[in-house]
Amino acid sequence: MRKILPLALLLLLAGLDACNRTPKAVDPASPQAAKVQLDVLRDTVDARWAEMIASDDAKVTATKQVLRELELQPGTDRAQLQQLAHANDRLKRIRYDQQSMAASDKIDAYDSAQDSLLHVLYTVALPNNGQPTEGVKTLTQEIQDTDNQVVGFRVRYDQAAKQFNNYLQLHQEEISSLGGKYSKLQPLPLFELKQ
């Protein structure tokens, strides 16, 4: 025990000494600096994408919950609810990803499928001649709120992707000298249509 205590004290002092050292300056034009900055920008893009997809997944889940609640209500058209459930389950399979969204028709097809589903769902869940249950009402409001945020999520994603793309273009020479996956990087597709 007595031998461990001085060793622990020595290690602690060495650690404190290391904390007082000034880090070596990195050349901002170096490939290593470009790699670090590019990784930060890509992490931001990935975080924005994950946030957007999580919101969309929550909308699909809430839609599924509304459909389950509607099945329990008397007088509902079960065949229609099954069709809506099938359409809702299909959404994740037809959803675009960060690469396939380069084809804007893939985004349009997904948006159209989801909009059609939600239009019918709102009609069934919130009928003009009846009062929905509190659960259906709350979930439907949640779906509408989430659906209203889609454009904002896409704008924030595009902002991050544009920064990534611009940095990639400006520092192409440094980045390609890194080799490996960095030499194969391509600009990311955007939701914004080119004019």
mmCIF file of N, CA and C in Angstrom, residues 12-93:
data_model
loop_
_atom_site.group_PDB
_atom_site.id
_atom_site.type_symbol
_atom_site.label_atom_id
_atom_site.label_comp_id
_atom_site.label_asym_id
_atom_site.label_seq_id
_atom_site.Cartn_x
_atom_site.Cartn_y
_atom_site.Cartn_z
ATOM 1 N N LEU A 12 -0.443 11.522 -10.623
ATOM 2 C CA LEU A 12 -1.317 12.688 -10.522
ATOM 3 C C LEU A 12 -0.565 13.968 -10.896
ATOM 4 N N LEU A 13 0.648 14.112 -10.398
ATOM 5 C CA LEU A 13 1.447 15.292 -10.719
ATOM 6 C C LEU A 13 1.798 15.331 -12.211
ATOM 7 N N ALA A 14 2.089 14.173 -12.785
ATOM 8 C CA ALA A 14 2.391 14.122 -14.220
ATOM 9 C C ALA A 14 1.171 14.524 -15.033
ATOM 10 N N GLY A 15 0.008 14.089 -14.595
ATOM 11 C CA GLY A 15 -1.232 14.443 -15.279
ATOM 12 C C GLY A 15 -1.508 15.936 -15.189
ATOM 13 N N LEU A 16 -1.266 16.530 -14.032
ATOM 14 C CA LEU A 16 -1.464 17.963 -13.870
ATOM 15 C C LEU A 16 -0.489 18.745 -14.724
ATOM 16 N N ASP A 17 0.749 18.268 -14.813
ATOM 17 C CA ASP A 17 1.748 18.932 -15.635
ATOM 18 C C ASP A 17 1.329 18.903 -17.113
ATOM 19 N N ALA A 18 0.763 17.785 -17.535
ATOM 20 C CA ALA A 18 0.325 17.661 -18.924
ATOM 21 C C ALA A 18 -0.820 18.624 -19.225
ATOM 22 N N CYS A 19 -1.641 18.928 -18.226
ATOM 23 C CA CYS A 19 -2.765 19.844 -18.423
ATOM 24 C C CYS A 19 -2.294 21.270 -18.658
ATOM 25 N N ASN A 20 -1.120 21.605 -18.136
ATOM 26 C CA ASN A 20 -0.625 22.977 -18.255
ATOM 27 C C ASN A 20 0.103 23.236 -19.561
ATOM 28 N N ARG A 21 0.284 22.224 -20.368
ATOM 29 C CA ARG A 21 1.003 22.401 -21.625
ATOM 30 C C ARG A 21 0.084 22.984 -22.684
ATOM 31 N N THR A 22 0.629 23.833 -23.486
ATOM 32 C CA THR A 22 -0.118 24.425 -24.588
ATOM 33 C C THR A 22 -0.106 23.436 -25.751
ATOM 34 N N PRO A 23 -1.273 23.144 -26.336
ATOM 35 C CA PRO A 23 -1.292 22.207 -27.452
ATOM 36 C C PRO A 23 -0.558 22.796 -28.656
ATOM 37 N N LYS A 24 0.006 21.879 -29.439
ATOM 38 C CA LYS A 24 0.707 22.297 -30.649
ATOM 39 C C LYS A 24 -0.298 22.912 -31.625
ATOM 40 N N ALA A 25 0.085 24.004 -32.211
ATOM 41 C CA ALA A 25 -0.783 24.654 -33.193
ATOM 42 C C ALA A 25 -0.866 23.800 -34.451
ATOM 43 N N VAL A 26 -2.075 23.730 -35.005
ATOM 44 C CA VAL A 26 -2.293 22.973 -36.235
ATOM 45 C C VAL A 26 -2.423 23.973 -37.377
ATOM 46 N N ASP A 27 -1.728 23.705 -38.444
ATOM 47 C CA ASP A 27 -1.799 24.558 -39.624
ATOM 48 C C ASP A 27 -3.214 24.457 -40.199
ATOM 49 N N PRO A 28 -3.968 25.565 -40.231
ATOM 50 C CA PRO A 28 -5.348 25.505 -40.707
ATOM 51 C C PRO A 28 -5.472 25.086 -42.169
ATOM 52 N N ALA A 29 -4.399 25.167 -42.920
ATOM 53 C CA ALA A 29 -4.443 24.774 -44.335
ATOM 54 C C ALA A 29 -3.960 23.336 -44.536
ATOM 55 N N SER A 30 -3.645 22.657 -43.452
ATOM 56 C CA SER A 30 -3.117 21.298 -43.574
ATOM 57 C C SER A 30 -4.234 20.298 -43.858
ATOM 58 N N PRO A 31 -3.880 19.177 -44.449
ATOM 59 C CA PRO A 31 -4.879 18.133 -44.670
ATOM 60 C C PRO A 31 -5.509 17.649 -43.366
ATOM 61 N N GLN A 32 -4.711 17.609 -42.302
ATOM 62 C CA GLN A 32 -5.249 17.148 -41.011
ATOM 63 C C GLN A 32 -6.322 18.106 -40.495
ATOM 64 N N ALA A 33 -6.074 19.412 -40.616
ATOM 65 C CA ALA A 33 -7.069 20.404 -40.194
ATOM 66 C C ALA A 33 -8.330 20.290 -41.055
ATOM 67 N N ALA A 34 -8.143 20.072 -42.345
ATOM 68 C CA ALA A 34 -9.290 19.913 -43.250
ATOM 69 C C ALA A 34 -10.101 18.678 -42.859
ATOM 70 N N LYS A 35 -9.415 17.606 -42.494
ATOM 71 C CA LYS A 35 -10.093 16.366 -42.081
ATOM 72 C C LYS A 35 -10.937 16.603 -40.835
ATOM 73 N N VAL A 36 -10.346 17.284 -39.854
ATOM 74 C CA VAL A 36 -11.068 17.557 -38.603
ATOM 75 C C VAL A 36 -12.309 18.403 -38.883
ATOM 76 N N GLN A 37 -12.135 19.468 -39.655
ATOM 77 C CA GLN A 37 -13.269 20.349 -39.957
ATOM 78 C C GLN A 37 -14.341 19.615 -40.762
ATOM 79 N N LEU A 38 -13.912 18.814 -41.720
ATOM 80 C CA LEU A 38 -14.860 18.062 -42.546
ATOM 81 C C LEU A 38 -15.635 17.050 -41.697
ATOM 82 N N ASP A 39 -14.937 16.408 -40.762
ATOM 83 C CA ASP A 39 -15.610 15.455 -39.868
ATOM 84 C C ASP A 39 -16.654 16.153 -38.996
ATOM 85 N N VAL A 40 -16.325 17.348 -38.524
ATOM 86 C CA VAL A 40 -17.286 18.119 -37.724
ATOM 87 C C VAL A 40 -18.504 18.477 -38.565
ATOM 88 N N LEU A 41 -18.261 18.937 -39.781
ATOM 89 C CA LEU A 41 -19.375 19.300 -40.667
ATOM 90 C C LEU A 41 -20.233 18.080 -40.997
ATOM 91 N N ARG A 42 -19.597 16.937 -41.239
ATOM 92 C CA ARG A 42 -20.352 15.715 -41.554
ATOM 93 C C ARG A 42 -21.162 15.251 -40.345
ATOM 94 N N ASP A 43 -20.589 15.380 -39.149
ATOM 95 C CA ASP A 43 -21.335 15.025 -37.940
ATOM 96 C C ASP A 43 -22.575 15.902 -37.792
ATOM 97 N N THR A 44 -22.447 17.177 -38.131
ATOM 98 C CA THR A 44 -23.594 18.088 -38.065
ATOM 99 C C THR A 44 -24.662 17.669 -39.064
ATOM 100 N N VAL A 45 -24.245 17.334 -40.287
ATOM 101 C CA VAL A 45 -25.186 16.869 -41.313
ATOM 102 C C VAL A 45 -25.898 15.605 -40.820
ATOM 103 N N ASP A 46 -25.130 14.665 -40.298
ATOM 104 C CA ASP A 46 -25.711 13.405 -39.830
ATOM 105 C C ASP A 46 -26.676 13.625 -38.664
ATOM 106 N N ALA A 47 -26.334 14.550 -37.771
ATOM 107 C CA ALA A 47 -27.219 14.850 -36.638
ATOM 108 C C ALA A 47 -28.532 15.475 -37.122
ATOM 109 N N ARG A 48 -28.441 16.394 -38.085
ATOM 110 C CA ARG A 48 -29.661 17.012 -38.630
ATOM 111 C C ARG A 48 -30.525 15.977 -39.345
ATOM 112 N N TRP A 49 -29.871 15.064 -40.072
ATOM 113 C CA TRP A 49 -30.604 14.009 -40.766
ATOM 114 C C TRP A 49 -31.308 13.106 -39.746
ATOM 115 N N ALA A 50 -30.585 12.699 -38.721
ATOM 116 C CA ALA A 50 -31.151 11.813 -37.696
ATOM 117 C C ALA A 50 -32.332 12.478 -36.999
ATOM 118 N N GLU A 51 -32.227 13.766 -36.731
ATOM 119 C CA GLU A 51 -33.309 14.511 -36.090
ATOM 120 C C GLU A 51 -34.553 14.531 -36.991
ATOM 121 N N MET A 52 -34.341 14.755 -38.265
ATOM 122 C CA MET A 52 -35.448 14.812 -39.222
ATOM 123 C C MET A 52 -36.121 13.432 -39.346
ATOM 124 N N ILE A 53 -35.324 12.379 -39.462
ATOM 125 C CA ILE A 53 -35.872 11.033 -39.611
ATOM 126 C C ILE A 53 -36.584 10.599 -38.331
ATOM 127 N N ALA A 54 -36.040 10.957 -37.174
ATOM 128 C CA ALA A 54 -36.696 10.625 -35.904
ATOM 129 C C ALA A 54 -38.073 11.287 -35.821
ATOM 130 N N SER A 55 -38.164 12.517 -36.292
ATOM 131 C CA SER A 55 -39.452 13.215 -36.306
ATOM 132 C C SER A 55 -40.429 12.511 -37.240
ATOM 133 N N ASP A 56 -39.942 12.113 -38.409
ATOM 134 C CA ASP A 56 -40.801 11.421 -39.362
ATOM 135 C C ASP A 56 -41.231 10.057 -38.810
ATOM 136 N N ASP A 57 -40.308 9.355 -38.152
ATOM 137 C CA ASP A 57 -40.650 8.072 -37.531
ATOM 138 C C ASP A 57 -41.719 8.252 -36.450
ATOM 139 N N ALA A 58 -41.611 9.341 -35.687
ATOM 140 C CA ALA A 58 -42.604 9.618 -34.644
ATOM 141 C C ALA A 58 -43.982 9.862 -35.267
ATOM 142 N N LYS A 59 -43.993 10.509 -36.417
ATOM 143 C CA LYS A 59 -45.266 10.758 -37.117
ATOM 144 C C LYS A 59 -45.889 9.439 -37.581
ATOM 145 N N VAL A 60 -45.068 8.546 -38.122
ATOM 146 C CA VAL A 60 -45.546 7.242 -38.582
ATOM 147 C C VAL A 60 -46.062 6.423 -37.392
ATOM 148 N N THR A 61 -45.356 6.481 -36.267
ATOM 149 C CA THR A 61 -45.772 5.752 -35.065
ATOM 150 C C THR A 61 -47.084 6.305 -34.517
ATOM 151 N N ALA A 62 -47.199 7.617 -34.472
ATOM 152 C CA ALA A 62 -48.445 8.233 -33.981
ATOM 153 C C ALA A 62 -49.612 7.896 -34.900
ATOM 154 N N THR A 63 -49.366 7.836 -36.197
ATOM 155 C CA THR A 63 -50.412 7.450 -37.151
ATOM 156 C C THR A 63 -50.875 6.024 -36.871
ATOM 157 N N LYS A 64 -49.929 5.155 -36.613
ATOM 158 C CA LYS A 64 -50.260 3.755 -36.297
ATOM 159 C C LYS A 64 -51.107 3.685 -35.025
ATOM 160 N N GLN A 65 -50.771 4.503 -34.027
ATOM 161 C CA GLN A 65 -51.526 4.527 -32.778
ATOM 162 C C GLN A 65 -52.952 5.046 -32.994
ATOM 163 N N VAL A 66 -53.099 6.061 -33.819
ATOM 164 C CA VAL A 66 -54.439 6.592 -34.115
ATOM 165 C C VAL A 66 -55.283 5.501 -34.778
ATOM 166 N N LEU A 67 -54.689 4.800 -35.723
ATOM 167 C CA LEU A 67 -55.419 3.750 -36.426
ATOM 168 C C LEU A 67 -55.841 2.636 -35.456
ATOM 169 N N ARG A 68 -54.973 2.290 -34.514
ATOM 170 C CA ARG A 68 -55.336 1.276 -33.504
ATOM 171 C C ARG A 68 -56.497 1.759 -32.646
ATOM 172 N N GLU A 69 -56.447 3.013 -32.242
ATOM 173 C CA GLU A 69 -57.533 3.564 -31.417
ATOM 174 C C GLU A 69 -58.840 3.612 -32.191
ATOM 175 N N LEU A 70 -58.754 3.946 -33.475
ATOM 176 C CA LEU A 70 -59.969 4.005 -34.291
ATOM 177 C C LEU A 70 -60.584 2.621 -34.472
ATOM 178 N N GLU A 71 -59.763 1.586 -34.522
ATOM 179 C CA GLU A 71 -60.276 0.213 -34.648
ATOM 180 C C GLU A 71 -61.157 -0.168 -33.465
ATOM 181 N N LEU A 72 -60.879 0.410 -32.318
ATOM 182 C CA LEU A 72 -61.634 0.086 -31.099
ATOM 183 C C LEU A 72 -62.978 0.806 -31.038
ATOM 184 N N GLN A 73 -63.166 1.801 -31.879
ATOM 185 C CA GLN A 73 -64.403 2.564 -31.849
ATOM 186 C C GLN A 73 -65.475 1.873 -32.679
ATOM 187 N N PRO A 74 -66.701 1.848 -32.164
ATOM 188 C CA PRO A 74 -67.787 1.215 -32.931
ATOM 189 C C PRO A 74 -68.135 2.032 -34.177
ATOM 190 N N GLY A 75 -68.518 1.326 -35.213
ATOM 191 C CA GLY A 75 -68.970 1.974 -36.434
ATOM 192 C C GLY A 75 -67.864 2.414 -37.369
ATOM 193 N N THR A 76 -66.623 2.035 -37.114
ATOM 194 C CA THR A 76 -65.544 2.422 -38.022
ATOM 195 C C THR A 76 -65.447 1.413 -39.161
ATOM 196 N N ASP A 77 -65.000 1.890 -40.289
ATOM 197 C CA ASP A 77 -64.839 1.048 -41.471
ATOM 198 C C ASP A 77 -63.493 0.313 -41.344
ATOM 199 N N ARG A 78 -63.550 -0.944 -40.933
ATOM 200 C CA ARG A 78 -62.339 -1.738 -40.669
ATOM 201 C C ARG A 78 -61.493 -1.923 -41.933
ATOM 202 N N ALA A 79 -62.119 -2.092 -43.064
ATOM 203 C CA ALA A 79 -61.377 -2.277 -44.320
ATOM 204 C C ALA A 79 -60.573 -1.008 -44.640
ATOM 205 N N GLN A 80 -61.193 0.143 -44.455
ATOM 206 C CA GLN A 80 -60.500 1.393 -44.702
ATOM 207 C C GLN A 80 -59.322 1.567 -43.740
ATOM 208 N N LEU A 81 -59.534 1.219 -42.479
ATOM 209 C CA LEU A 81 -58.459 1.333 -41.497
ATOM 210 C C LEU A 81 -57.300 0.397 -41.837
ATOM 211 N N GLN A 82 -57.613 -0.795 -42.350
ATOM 212 C CA GLN A 82 -56.555 -1.724 -42.756
ATOM 213 C C GLN A 82 -55.770 -1.176 -43.935
ATOM 214 N N GLN A 83 -56.456 -0.561 -44.869
ATOM 215 C CA GLN A 83 -55.763 0.054 -46.007
ATOM 216 C C GLN A 83 -54.846 1.181 -45.544
ATOM 217 N N LEU A 84 -55.343 1.980 -44.618
ATOM 218 C CA LEU A 84 -54.525 3.072 -44.087
ATOM 219 C C LEU A 84 -53.315 2.531 -43.320
ATOM 220 N N ALA A 85 -53.523 1.470 -42.555
ATOM 221 C CA ALA A 85 -52.421 0.852 -41.811
ATOM 222 C C ALA A 85 -51.373 0.300 -42.771
ATOM 223 N N HIS A 86 -51.823 -0.319 -43.857
ATOM 224 C CA HIS A 86 -50.898 -0.846 -44.861
ATOM 225 C C HIS A 86 -50.107 0.293 -45.505
ATOM 226 N N ALA A 87 -50.791 1.374 -45.843
ATOM 227 C CA ALA A 87 -50.120 2.533 -46.448
ATOM 228 C C ALA A 87 -49.115 3.149 -45.473
ATOM 229 N N ASN A 88 -49.480 3.184 -44.198
ATOM 230 C CA ASN A 88 -48.581 3.730 -43.177
ATOM 231 C C ASN A 88 -47.342 2.850 -43.007
ATOM 232 N N ASP A 89 -47.535 1.534 -42.981
ATOM 233 C CA ASP A 89 -46.407 0.600 -42.846
ATOM 234 C C ASP A 89 -45.468 0.698 -44.044
ATOM 235 N N ARG A 90 -46.005 1.004 -45.191
ATOM 236 C CA ARG A 90 -45.223 1.087 -46.431
ATOM 237 C C ARG A 90 -44.325 2.336 -46.478
ATOM 238 N N LEU A 91 -44.678 3.349 -45.714
ATOM 239 C CA LEU A 91 -43.957 4.624 -45.797
ATOM 240 C C LEU A 91 -42.460 4.476 -45.551
ATOM 241 N N LYS A 92 -42.083 3.755 -44.512
ATOM 242 C CA LYS A 92 -40.652 3.641 -44.212
ATOM 243 C C LYS A 92 -39.895 2.910 -45.318
ATOM 244 N N ARG A 93 -40.564 2.007 -45.997
ATOM 245 C CA ARG A 93 -39.904 1.256 -47.076
ATOM 246 C C ARG A 93 -39.665 2.120 -48.316
#
